[in-house]
Every structure is written in structure tokens, then in C-alpha cells.
PDB file of C-alpha atoms in Angstrom:
ATOM      1  CA  MET D   1      19.262 -28.686   8.649  1.00 55.00           C
ATOM      2  CA  ALA D   2      21.572 -26.272  10.419  1.00 51.00           C
ATOM      3  CA  PRO D   3      24.252 -27.504  12.819  1.00 49.00           C
ATOM      4  CA  SER D   4      22.865 -28.368  16.251  1.00 50.00           C
ATOM      5  CA  SER D   5      25.254 -25.966  18.031  1.00 58.00           C
ATOM      6  CA  LEU D   6      24.458 -22.583  16.531  1.00 67.00           C
ATOM      7  CA  THR D   7      26.688 -19.577  17.051  1.00 76.00           C
ATOM      8  CA  PRO D   8      25.972 -16.027  15.871  1.00 74.00           C
ATOM      9  CA  GLU D   9      28.543 -16.479  13.102  1.00 71.00           C
ATOM     10  CA  THR D  10      27.097 -19.788  11.907  1.00 78.00           C
ATOM     11  CA  HIS D  11      26.187 -19.650   8.226  1.00 86.00           C
ATOM     12  CA  LEU D  12      22.824 -21.347   7.997  1.00 95.00           C
ATOM     13  CA  PRO D  13      22.294 -23.633   5.010  1.00 96.00           C
ATOM     14  CA  THR D  14      19.666 -22.649   2.462  1.00 97.00           C
ATOM     15  CA  PHE D  15      17.294 -24.387   0.072  1.00 97.00           C
ATOM     16  CA  PRO D  16      15.707 -22.644  -2.941  1.00 96.00           C
ATOM     17  CA  VAL D  17      11.966 -22.030  -3.081  1.00 96.00           C
ATOM     18  CA  LEU D  18      11.035 -20.711  -6.534  1.00 95.00           C
ATOM     19  CA  GLY D  19      14.612 -19.522  -6.863  1.00 95.00           C
ATOM     20  CA  LEU D  20      14.655 -17.767  -3.485  1.00 97.00           C
ATOM     21  CA  PRO D  21      16.865 -18.997  -0.634  1.00 98.00           C
ATOM     22  CA  VAL D  22      15.202 -20.107   2.588  1.00 98.00           C
ATOM     23  CA  HIS D  23      17.503 -20.650   5.548  1.00 98.00           C
ATOM     24  CA  LEU D  24      17.173 -23.963   7.368  1.00 98.00           C
ATOM     25  CA  ALA D  25      17.410 -24.114  11.152  1.00 96.00           C
ATOM     26  CA  ASP D  26      15.869 -25.970  14.072  1.00 94.00           C
ATOM     27  CA  ASN D  27      15.694 -22.782  16.124  1.00 95.00           C
ATOM     28  CA  TYR D  28      15.668 -19.462  14.282  1.00 97.00           C
ATOM     29  CA  SER D  29      15.037 -17.420  17.417  1.00 97.00           C
ATOM     30  CA  GLN D  30      18.111 -18.881  19.158  1.00 96.00           C
ATOM     31  CA  TRP D  31      20.388 -17.913  16.269  1.00 97.00           C
ATOM     32  CA  LEU D  32      18.833 -14.473  15.956  1.00 97.00           C
ATOM     33  CA  SER D  33      18.905 -13.821  19.701  1.00 97.00           C
ATOM     34  CA  SER D  34      22.636 -14.537  19.708  1.00 96.00           C
ATOM     35  CA  ARG D  35      23.202 -12.066  16.898  1.00 97.00           C
ATOM     36  CA  LEU D  36      21.024  -9.484  18.615  1.00 98.00           C
ATOM     37  CA  SER D  37      22.947  -9.754  21.875  1.00 97.00           C
ATOM     38  CA  GLN D  38      26.294  -9.396  20.087  1.00 96.00           C
ATOM     39  CA  GLY D  39      25.274  -6.466  17.882  1.00 97.00           C
ATOM     40  CA  LEU D  40      25.578  -8.350  14.614  1.00 97.00           C
ATOM     41  CA  GLY D  41      23.345  -6.462  12.206  1.00 98.00           C
ATOM     42  CA  THR D  42      20.775  -8.753  10.598  1.00 98.00           C
ATOM     43  CA  ASN D  43      18.091  -8.215   7.971  1.00 98.00           C
ATOM     44  CA  VAL D  44      15.276 -10.765   8.330  1.00 99.00           C
ATOM     45  CA  ILE D  45      12.832 -11.628   5.527  1.00 99.00           C
ATOM     46  CA  THR D  46       9.645 -13.531   6.401  1.00 98.00           C
ATOM     47  CA  LEU D  47       8.910 -15.458   3.216  1.00 98.00           C
ATOM     48  CA  ASN D  48       5.459 -16.729   2.295  1.00 95.00           C
ATOM     49  CA  ALA D  49       3.847 -17.816  -0.963  1.00 93.00           C
ATOM     50  CA  GLU D  50       2.490 -14.358  -1.724  1.00 93.00           C
ATOM     51  CA  MET D  51       5.925 -12.753  -1.423  1.00 96.00           C
ATOM     52  CA  ALA D  52       7.572 -15.517  -3.451  1.00 96.00           C
ATOM     53  CA  ILE D  53       5.124 -14.992  -6.321  1.00 94.00           C
ATOM     54  CA  ALA D  54       5.502 -11.208  -6.109  1.00 94.00           C
ATOM     55  CA  ALA D  55       9.275 -11.609  -6.393  1.00 96.00           C
ATOM     56  CA  GLU D  56       8.892 -13.441  -9.712  1.00 94.00           C
ATOM     57  CA  SER D  57       7.749 -10.217 -11.385  1.00 94.00           C
ATOM     58  CA  ASN D  58       9.677  -7.849  -9.117  1.00 97.00           C
ATOM     59  CA  GLN D  59      13.388  -8.422  -9.553  1.00 98.00           C
ATOM     60  CA  PRO D  60      14.446  -5.734  -7.049  1.00 98.00           C
ATOM     61  CA  LEU D  61      12.372  -7.553  -4.413  1.00 98.00           C
ATOM     62  CA  ALA D  62      13.894 -10.884  -5.426  1.00 98.00           C
ATOM     63  CA  GLU D  63      17.386  -9.404  -5.013  1.00 98.00           C
ATOM     64  CA  LEU D  64      16.517  -8.085  -1.551  1.00 98.00           C
ATOM     65  CA  ILE D  65      15.391 -11.553  -0.525  1.00 98.00           C
ATOM     66  CA  ARG D  66      18.513 -13.196  -1.953  1.00 98.00           C
ATOM     67  CA  ASN D  67      20.742 -10.732  -0.110  1.00 97.00           C
ATOM     68  CA  ALA D  68      18.981 -10.984   3.263  1.00 98.00           C
ATOM     69  CA  ASP D  69      20.909 -12.315   6.238  1.00 98.00           C
ATOM     70  CA  LEU D  70      18.012 -14.547   7.267  1.00 98.00           C
ATOM     71  CA  VAL D  71      15.018 -15.756   5.240  1.00 99.00           C
ATOM     72  CA  ILE D  72      12.553 -17.685   7.391  1.00 99.00           C
ATOM     73  CA  PRO D  73       9.678 -19.941   6.229  1.00 98.00           C
ATOM     74  CA  ASP D  74       6.765 -17.773   7.357  1.00 96.00           C
ATOM     75  CA  GLY D  75       4.064 -19.212   5.103  1.00 91.00           C
ATOM     76  CA  ALA D  76       2.461 -22.649   5.071  1.00 90.00           C
ATOM     77  CA  GLY D  77       3.072 -23.031   1.335  1.00 91.00           C
ATOM     78  CA  VAL D  78       6.807 -22.535   1.782  1.00 95.00           C
ATOM     79  CA  VAL D  79       6.909 -25.054   4.641  1.00 94.00           C
ATOM     80  CA  LEU D  80       4.947 -27.677   2.684  1.00 92.00           C
ATOM     81  CA  TYR D  81       7.203 -27.223  -0.337  1.00 93.00           C
ATOM     82  CA  LEU D  82      10.317 -27.692   1.795  1.00 96.00           C
ATOM     83  CA  LYS D  83       8.807 -30.800   3.371  1.00 94.00           C
ATOM     84  CA  PHE D  84       7.994 -32.214  -0.070  1.00 92.00           C
ATOM     85  CA  LYS D  85      11.615 -31.618  -1.125  1.00 94.00           C
ATOM     86  CA  GLY D  86      12.976 -33.513   1.872  1.00 95.00           C
ATOM     87  CA  HIS D  87      13.421 -30.671   4.353  1.00 96.00           C
ATOM     88  CA  PRO D  88      10.757 -31.081   7.046  1.00 95.00           C
ATOM     89  CA  ILE D  89      10.993 -27.819   8.926  1.00 94.00           C
ATOM     90  CA  GLN D  90       8.889 -25.994  11.461  1.00 93.00           C
ATOM     91  CA  ARG D  91       6.987 -22.966  10.235  1.00 94.00           C
ATOM     92  CA  CYS D  92       8.368 -19.754  11.741  1.00 97.00           C
ATOM     93  CA  PRO D  93       5.750 -16.970  11.573  1.00 96.00           C
ATOM     94  CA  GLY D  94       7.398 -13.569  11.687  1.00 97.00           C
ATOM     95  CA  ILE D  95       4.959 -12.361  14.335  1.00 97.00           C
ATOM     96  CA  GLU D  96       5.996 -15.185  16.677  1.00 97.00           C
ATOM     97  CA  LEU D  97       9.705 -14.658  16.037  1.00 98.00           C
ATOM     98  CA  ALA D  98       9.327 -10.959  16.846  1.00 99.00           C
ATOM     99  CA  GLU D  99       7.359 -11.740  20.010  1.00 98.00           C
ATOM    100  CA  THR D 100      10.078 -14.131  21.187  1.00 98.00           C
ATOM    101  CA  LEU D 101      12.764 -11.498  20.688  1.00 99.00           C
ATOM    102  CA  LEU D 102      10.696  -8.880  22.508  1.00 99.00           C
ATOM    103  CA  HIS D 103      10.179 -11.152  25.511  1.00 98.00           C
ATOM    104  CA  GLU D 104      13.911 -11.947  25.635  1.00 98.00           C
ATOM    105  CA  PHE D 105      15.097  -8.434  24.843  1.00 98.00           C
ATOM    106  CA  ASN D 106      15.808  -7.120  28.349  1.00 97.00           C
ATOM    107  CA  GLN D 107      17.842 -10.217  29.201  1.00 97.00           C
ATOM    108  CA  LEU D 108      19.787  -9.953  25.956  1.00 97.00           C
ATOM    109  CA  ILE D 109      20.420  -6.208  26.045  1.00 97.00           C
ATOM    110  CA  PRO D 110      19.862  -4.522  29.416  1.00 95.00           C
ATOM    111  CA  SER D 111      18.997  -0.844  28.897  1.00 94.00           C
ATOM    112  CA  GLY D 112      18.483  -1.489  25.178  1.00 98.00           C
ATOM    113  CA  LEU D 113      15.842   0.034  22.908  1.00 99.00           C
ATOM    114  CA  VAL D 114      13.262  -1.376  20.500  1.00 99.00           C
ATOM    115  CA  PHE D 115      11.857   0.661  17.599  1.00 99.00           C
ATOM    116  CA  PHE D 116       8.376   0.198  16.045  1.00 99.00           C
ATOM    117  CA  TYR D 117       7.543   1.870  12.725  1.00 99.00           C
ATOM    118  CA  GLY D 118       4.354   1.414  10.739  1.00 99.00           C
ATOM    119  CA  GLY D 119       0.601   1.055  10.903  1.00 97.00           C
ATOM    120  CA  LYS D 120      -2.115   3.671  11.114  1.00 97.00           C
ATOM    121  CA  PRO D 121      -1.725   6.592  13.544  1.00 98.00           C
ATOM    122  CA  GLY D 122      -1.785   5.343  17.116  1.00 98.00           C
ATOM    123  CA  ILE D 123      -1.433   1.639  16.292  1.00 98.00           C
ATOM    124  CA  ALA D 124       2.339   1.320  16.780  1.00 98.00           C
ATOM    125  CA  GLN D 125       1.987   3.127  20.102  1.00 98.00           C
ATOM    126  CA  LYS D 126      -0.779   0.743  21.211  1.00 98.00           C
ATOM    127  CA  ALA D 127       1.379  -2.199  20.141  1.00 99.00           C
ATOM    128  CA  ALA D 128       4.268  -0.806  22.180  1.00 99.00           C
ATOM    129  CA  GLU D 129       2.028  -0.363  25.233  1.00 98.00           C
ATOM    130  CA  HIS D 130       0.792  -3.942  24.813  1.00 98.00           C
ATOM    131  CA  PHE D 131       4.314  -5.254  25.397  1.00 98.00           C
ATOM    132  CA  GLN D 132       5.352  -2.655  27.949  1.00 98.00           C
ATOM    133  CA  HIS D 133       2.412  -3.671  30.156  1.00 98.00           C
ATOM    134  CA  ARG D 134       3.615  -7.276  29.991  1.00 97.00           C
ATOM    135  CA  ILE D 135       7.397  -6.883  30.027  1.00 97.00           C
ATOM    136  CA  LYS D 136       8.757  -4.767  32.847  1.00 96.00           C
ATOM    137  CA  GLY D 137      11.268  -2.152  31.772  1.00 96.00           C
ATOM    138  CA  LEU D 138      10.967  -2.757  28.014  1.00 98.00           C
ATOM    139  CA  ALA D 139      11.805   0.500  26.213  1.00 98.00           C
ATOM    140  CA  ILE D 140      10.078   1.030  22.854  1.00 99.00           C
ATOM    141  CA  ALA D 141      10.060   4.092  20.606  1.00 99.00           C
ATOM    142  CA  SER D 142       7.207   4.094  18.085  1.00 98.00           C
ATOM    143  CA  TYR D 143       6.128   5.970  14.957  1.00 99.00           C
ATOM    144  CA  HIS D 144       3.109   5.375  12.749  1.00 98.00           C
ATOM    145  CA  GLY D 145       3.490   4.708   9.032  1.00 98.00           C
ATOM    146  CA  TYR D 146       1.600   7.725   7.690  1.00 98.00           C
ATOM    147  CA  LEU D 147       4.282  10.365   8.171  1.00 98.00           C
ATOM    148  CA  SER D 148       4.775  13.222   5.742  1.00 98.00           C
ATOM    149  CA  ASP D 149       8.104  13.440   3.940  1.00 98.00           C
ATOM    150  CA  SER D 150       9.403  15.993   6.425  1.00 98.00           C
ATOM    151  CA  GLU D 151       8.119  13.972   9.382  1.00 98.00           C
ATOM    152  CA  GLU D 152       9.792  10.851   8.034  1.00 98.00           C
ATOM    153  CA  GLN D 153      13.100  12.679   7.746  1.00 98.00           C
ATOM    154  CA  GLU D 154      12.769  13.754  11.377  1.00 98.00           C
ATOM    155  CA  MET D 155      11.968  10.185  12.343  1.00 99.00           C
ATOM    156  CA  LEU D 156      15.016   8.876  10.466  1.00 99.00           C
ATOM    157  CA  ALA D 157      17.229  11.394  12.236  1.00 99.00           C
ATOM    158  CA  SER D 158      15.806  10.209  15.555  1.00 98.00           C
ATOM    159  CA  LEU D 159      16.336   6.576  14.546  1.00 99.00           C
ATOM    160  CA  GLN D 160      19.988   7.225  13.768  1.00 99.00           C
ATOM    161  CA  GLU D 161      20.501   9.102  17.020  1.00 99.00           C
ATOM    162  CA  LEU D 162      18.765   6.505  19.208  1.00 99.00           C
ATOM    163  CA  GLN D 163      20.499   3.470  17.639  1.00 99.00           C
ATOM    164  CA  PRO D 164      17.903   0.883  18.750  1.00 99.00           C
ATOM    165  CA  GLN D 165      19.029  -2.728  18.704  1.00 99.00           C
ATOM    166  CA  LEU D 166      15.759  -4.227  17.399  1.00 99.00           C
ATOM    167  CA  ILE D 167      13.738  -2.501  14.660  1.00 99.00           C
ATOM    168  CA  LEU D 168      10.316  -3.821  13.615  1.00 99.00           C
ATOM    169  CA  VAL D 169       8.784  -2.317  10.481  1.00 99.00           C
ATOM    170  CA  GLY D 170       5.117  -2.810   9.626  1.00 99.00           C
ATOM    171  CA  LEU D 171       4.541  -1.198   6.237  1.00 98.00           C
ATOM    172  CA  GLY D 172       3.343  -4.251   4.312  1.00 95.00           C
ATOM    173  CA  VAL D 173       5.112  -6.233   1.595  1.00 95.00           C
ATOM    174  CA  PRO D 174       7.117  -5.133  -0.340  1.00 97.00           C
ATOM    175  CA  ARG D 175       7.191  -1.562   0.964  1.00 98.00           C
ATOM    176  CA  GLN D 176       8.709  -2.554   4.298  1.00 98.00           C
ATOM    177  CA  GLU D 177      11.445  -4.640   2.654  1.00 98.00           C
ATOM    178  CA  PHE D 178      12.495  -1.752   0.406  1.00 98.00           C
ATOM    179  CA  TRP D 179      12.324   0.712   3.286  1.00 99.00           C
ATOM    180  CA  ILE D 180      14.578  -1.471   5.418  1.00 99.00           C
ATOM    181  CA  ALA D 181      17.075  -1.923   2.579  1.00 98.00           C
ATOM    182  CA  LYS D 182      17.178   1.844   2.020  1.00 98.00           C
ATOM    183  CA  ASN D 183      17.627   2.812   5.670  1.00 99.00           C
ATOM    184  CA  ARG D 184      19.461  -0.092   7.246  1.00 98.00           C
ATOM    185  CA  HIS D 185      22.761   1.786   7.090  1.00 99.00           C
ATOM    186  CA  LEU D 186      21.438   4.154   9.771  1.00 99.00           C
ATOM    187  CA  CYS D 187      21.607   1.377  12.394  1.00 99.00           C
ATOM    188  CA  PRO D 188      24.001  -1.217  10.953  1.00 98.00           C
ATOM    189  CA  ASP D 189      24.271  -3.215  14.192  1.00 98.00           C
ATOM    190  CA  ALA D 190      20.517  -3.706  14.652  1.00 99.00           C
ATOM    191  CA  VAL D 191      18.225  -6.614  13.841  1.00 99.00           C
ATOM    192  CA  TRP D 192      15.613  -5.447  11.311  1.00 99.00           C
ATOM    193  CA  ILE D 193      12.401  -7.392  10.680  1.00 99.00           C
ATOM    194  CA  GLY D 194       9.438  -6.566   8.437  1.00 99.00           C
ATOM    195  CA  VAL D 195       6.394  -7.569  10.482  1.00 98.00           C
ATOM    196  CA  GLY D 196       3.521  -6.707   8.132  1.00 95.00           C
ATOM    197  CA  GLY D 197       0.261  -6.272  10.024  1.00 94.00           C
ATOM    198  CA  SER D 198       1.576  -7.440  13.395  1.00 97.00           C
ATOM    199  CA  PHE D 199       1.096  -4.009  14.979  1.00 98.00           C
ATOM    200  CA  ASP D 200      -2.648  -4.265  14.264  1.00 96.00           C
ATOM    201  CA  ILE D 201      -2.784  -7.531  16.200  1.00 96.00           C
ATOM    202  CA  TRP D 202      -0.606  -6.376  19.094  1.00 98.00           C
ATOM    203  CA  GLY D 203      -2.494  -3.082  19.228  1.00 97.00           C
ATOM    204  CA  GLY D 204      -5.850  -4.840  19.500  1.00 95.00           C
ATOM    205  CA  GLU D 205      -7.220  -3.714  16.131  1.00 94.00           C
ATOM    206  CA  LYS D 206      -7.366  -7.238  14.721  1.00 91.00           C
ATOM    207  CA  GLN D 207      -7.164 -10.780  16.018  1.00 85.00           C
ATOM    208  CA  ARG D 208      -4.730 -13.415  14.922  1.00 83.00           C
ATOM    209  CA  ALA D 209      -6.174 -16.694  13.693  1.00 72.00           C
ATOM    210  CA  PRO D 210      -6.988 -19.233  16.430  1.00 81.00           C
ATOM    211  CA  ALA D 211      -4.324 -21.851  17.080  1.00 80.00           C
ATOM    212  CA  TRP D 212      -6.255 -24.563  15.200  1.00 78.00           C
ATOM    213  CA  PHE D 213      -6.075 -22.554  11.959  1.00 78.00           C
ATOM    214  CA  CYS D 214      -2.351 -21.927  12.423  1.00 75.00           C
ATOM    215  CA  GLU D 215      -1.589 -25.567  13.231  1.00 78.00           C
ATOM    216  CA  HIS D 216      -3.444 -26.770  10.120  1.00 72.00           C
ATOM    217  CA  HIS D 217      -1.861 -24.233   7.742  1.00 68.00           C
ATOM    218  CA  LEU D 218      -5.139 -22.313   7.369  1.00 74.00           C
ATOM    219  CA  GLU D 219      -4.186 -18.948   8.822  1.00 76.00           C
ATOM    220  CA  TRP D 220      -4.654 -17.459   5.341  1.00 68.00           C
ATOM    221  CA  LEU D 221      -8.315 -18.516   5.423  1.00 73.00           C
ATOM    222  CA  TYR D 222      -8.930 -16.710   8.698  1.00 72.00           C
ATOM    223  CA  ARG D 223      -7.249 -13.586   7.330  1.00 71.00           C
ATOM    224  CA  LEU D 224      -9.495 -13.764   4.284  1.00 73.00           C
ATOM    225  CA  TYR D 225     -12.501 -13.958   6.612  1.00 71.00           C
ATOM    226  CA  GLN D 226     -11.286 -10.828   8.432  1.00 76.00           C
ATOM    227  CA  GLU D 227     -10.254  -9.006   5.264  1.00 74.00           C
ATOM    228  CA  PRO D 228     -12.357 -10.253   2.321  1.00 75.00           C
ATOM    229  CA  TRP D 229     -10.867  -7.529   0.116  1.00 66.00           C
ATOM    230  CA  ARG D 230      -7.657  -9.600   0.119  1.00 64.00           C
ATOM    231  CA  TRP D 231      -9.182 -12.288  -2.109  1.00 53.00           C
ATOM    232  CA  ARG D 232      -7.257 -11.177  -5.200  1.00 68.00           C
ATOM    233  CA  ARG D 233      -3.983 -11.389  -3.298  1.00 66.00           C
ATOM    234  CA  MET D 234      -4.895 -14.880  -2.126  1.00 65.00           C
ATOM    235  CA  LEU D 235      -4.809 -16.053  -5.745  1.00 70.00           C
ATOM    236  CA  ALA D 236      -1.048 -16.189  -5.232  1.00 74.00           C
ATOM    237  CA  LEU D 237      -1.521 -19.336  -3.114  1.00 75.00           C
ATOM    238  CA  PRO D 238      -2.761 -21.711  -5.867  1.00 79.00           C
ATOM    239  CA  TYR D 239      -0.366 -20.061  -8.317  1.00 80.00           C
ATOM    240  CA  PHE D 240       2.513 -20.753  -5.928  1.00 86.00           C
ATOM    241  CA  ALA D 241       1.407 -24.396  -5.635  1.00 81.00           C
ATOM    242  CA  TRP D 242       1.277 -24.723  -9.424  1.00 86.00           C
ATOM    243  CA  LYS D 243       4.699 -23.129  -9.911  1.00 84.00           C
ATOM    244  CA  ALA D 244       6.168 -25.292  -7.155  1.00 80.00           C
ATOM    245  CA  TRP D 245       4.709 -28.424  -8.773  1.00 80.00           C
ATOM    246  CA  LEU D 246       6.220 -27.467 -12.137  1.00 81.00           C
ATOM    247  CA  ARG D 247       9.654 -27.086 -10.547  1.00 77.00           C
ATOM    248  CA  SER D 248       9.336 -30.459  -8.857  1.00 67.00           C
TER     249      SER D 248
END
């Protein structure tokens, strides 16, 4: 586990999960909040079983994960594997980490700016309004993820000009990870997080699994209920378990 007194410069220890490093900490949000407040650019990867399996056949993705500043245990399979290997650690869903940072943002960076990018037209804006109605004074710029090439170039120019401190990208795995790696140089002092379908939940298009499902590592089952077309992707879960068992 990471040292009890975390500083922004603390190098968190890691443990390999299918050859990918997962950082170990008692409080990821505390460490990340400190880096956010001090302008220490950070690329966050939210690792789950599906991403870990995808990285086995996608070496560029695996390299992005290995080079990330922070890899958190987002998925239940990753957490259970770490526990089995002697590292009992709390699951850190990316959506919850992002929510914590958003609620703390104004205290960390008065007059700062958050940037949302991704989702269907209108969804990122609804997600932004969701937080702005709840957090007084929170400034969020938002763009949907269906921009034309020329529109994306305009958005990137705006991103570079605005220099937001927190950038949340919801393009799905692995597109969002590659997009962040390609464009991170535009805002080198920002915290960048790929948040998958979080905008859909914040924007009211979908519901997150009830707490009972999350607490019992069954959030994947609720997502399958909401999106039955995902069943092929869910095959990564037993495959991850099998690969993890072989490496044990």
C-alpha cells in the first residue's frame, strides 16, 4: 500500500495485473486532488477486466496503460485479483473518482475550468448542467463526441486556448485513451481521465447500477441488463479470470 502521508510527488507503488501496473493507494482522490491543485499534469487510466484483456492483443493500448501516471482498479475483477495476491484494496470506479474531483474542484482551483468531451450530441451539455445545478459556480465547457474533423480541430484549438485544469473524456475504451495520449500535450498541466459512459449517467440517459450491485461486484450484470448487446464484450470477464488463475 502507498505511504499514509501522500504528497503530489509521491510515487505510488504498483502491482502487475496481467502484466499491467495498477497503482496501490488508500485514497486515490486525495493524491489526485493534490496534483490537480498544484497543476501537476496527470493521465489517469481506469482499469477493468475488459480493458486488461483488450490490452493483451493491443500493444499500443498496453503501452498507454504502462505509461500512465495513475492506473486505478476500476473493475471488480482487478480488485479481486489484487486481493487474492495479498493486496486488499478498495475498488475505485472512475465515475466516482471524477465526481469527487468535480465536487472539490472550486475549493482546489477557484476560477478554474472543467472540460467535458464525448457522448452523443447534447449529452455532455446535460452532464455539465447536472453538476452546475448542484455545485455553485462550477465552470464547465462541453463538446459532444460526434464532431466532424473540422469541428474537432476547432474544439482542440479552443481546448488549448482555455487550458482547463480537469478534462474528462467519454469516448469509450480504447478510443478515449488514444485520444488523450494524442492530445495531452495541449494542456500538459491538466488532469485527464477517460470516463467511458459516465456522461450518459450524469446526463440522465442511463442509470448507474444500484448500490447493492456495486457493493457485491455485480455492476457488470446491471450494465448487461441495460445494454444486452454488450454480451460479447462481457466474455472478457471469465477470460480474465482464467488468465489470472493461470498466472497465479
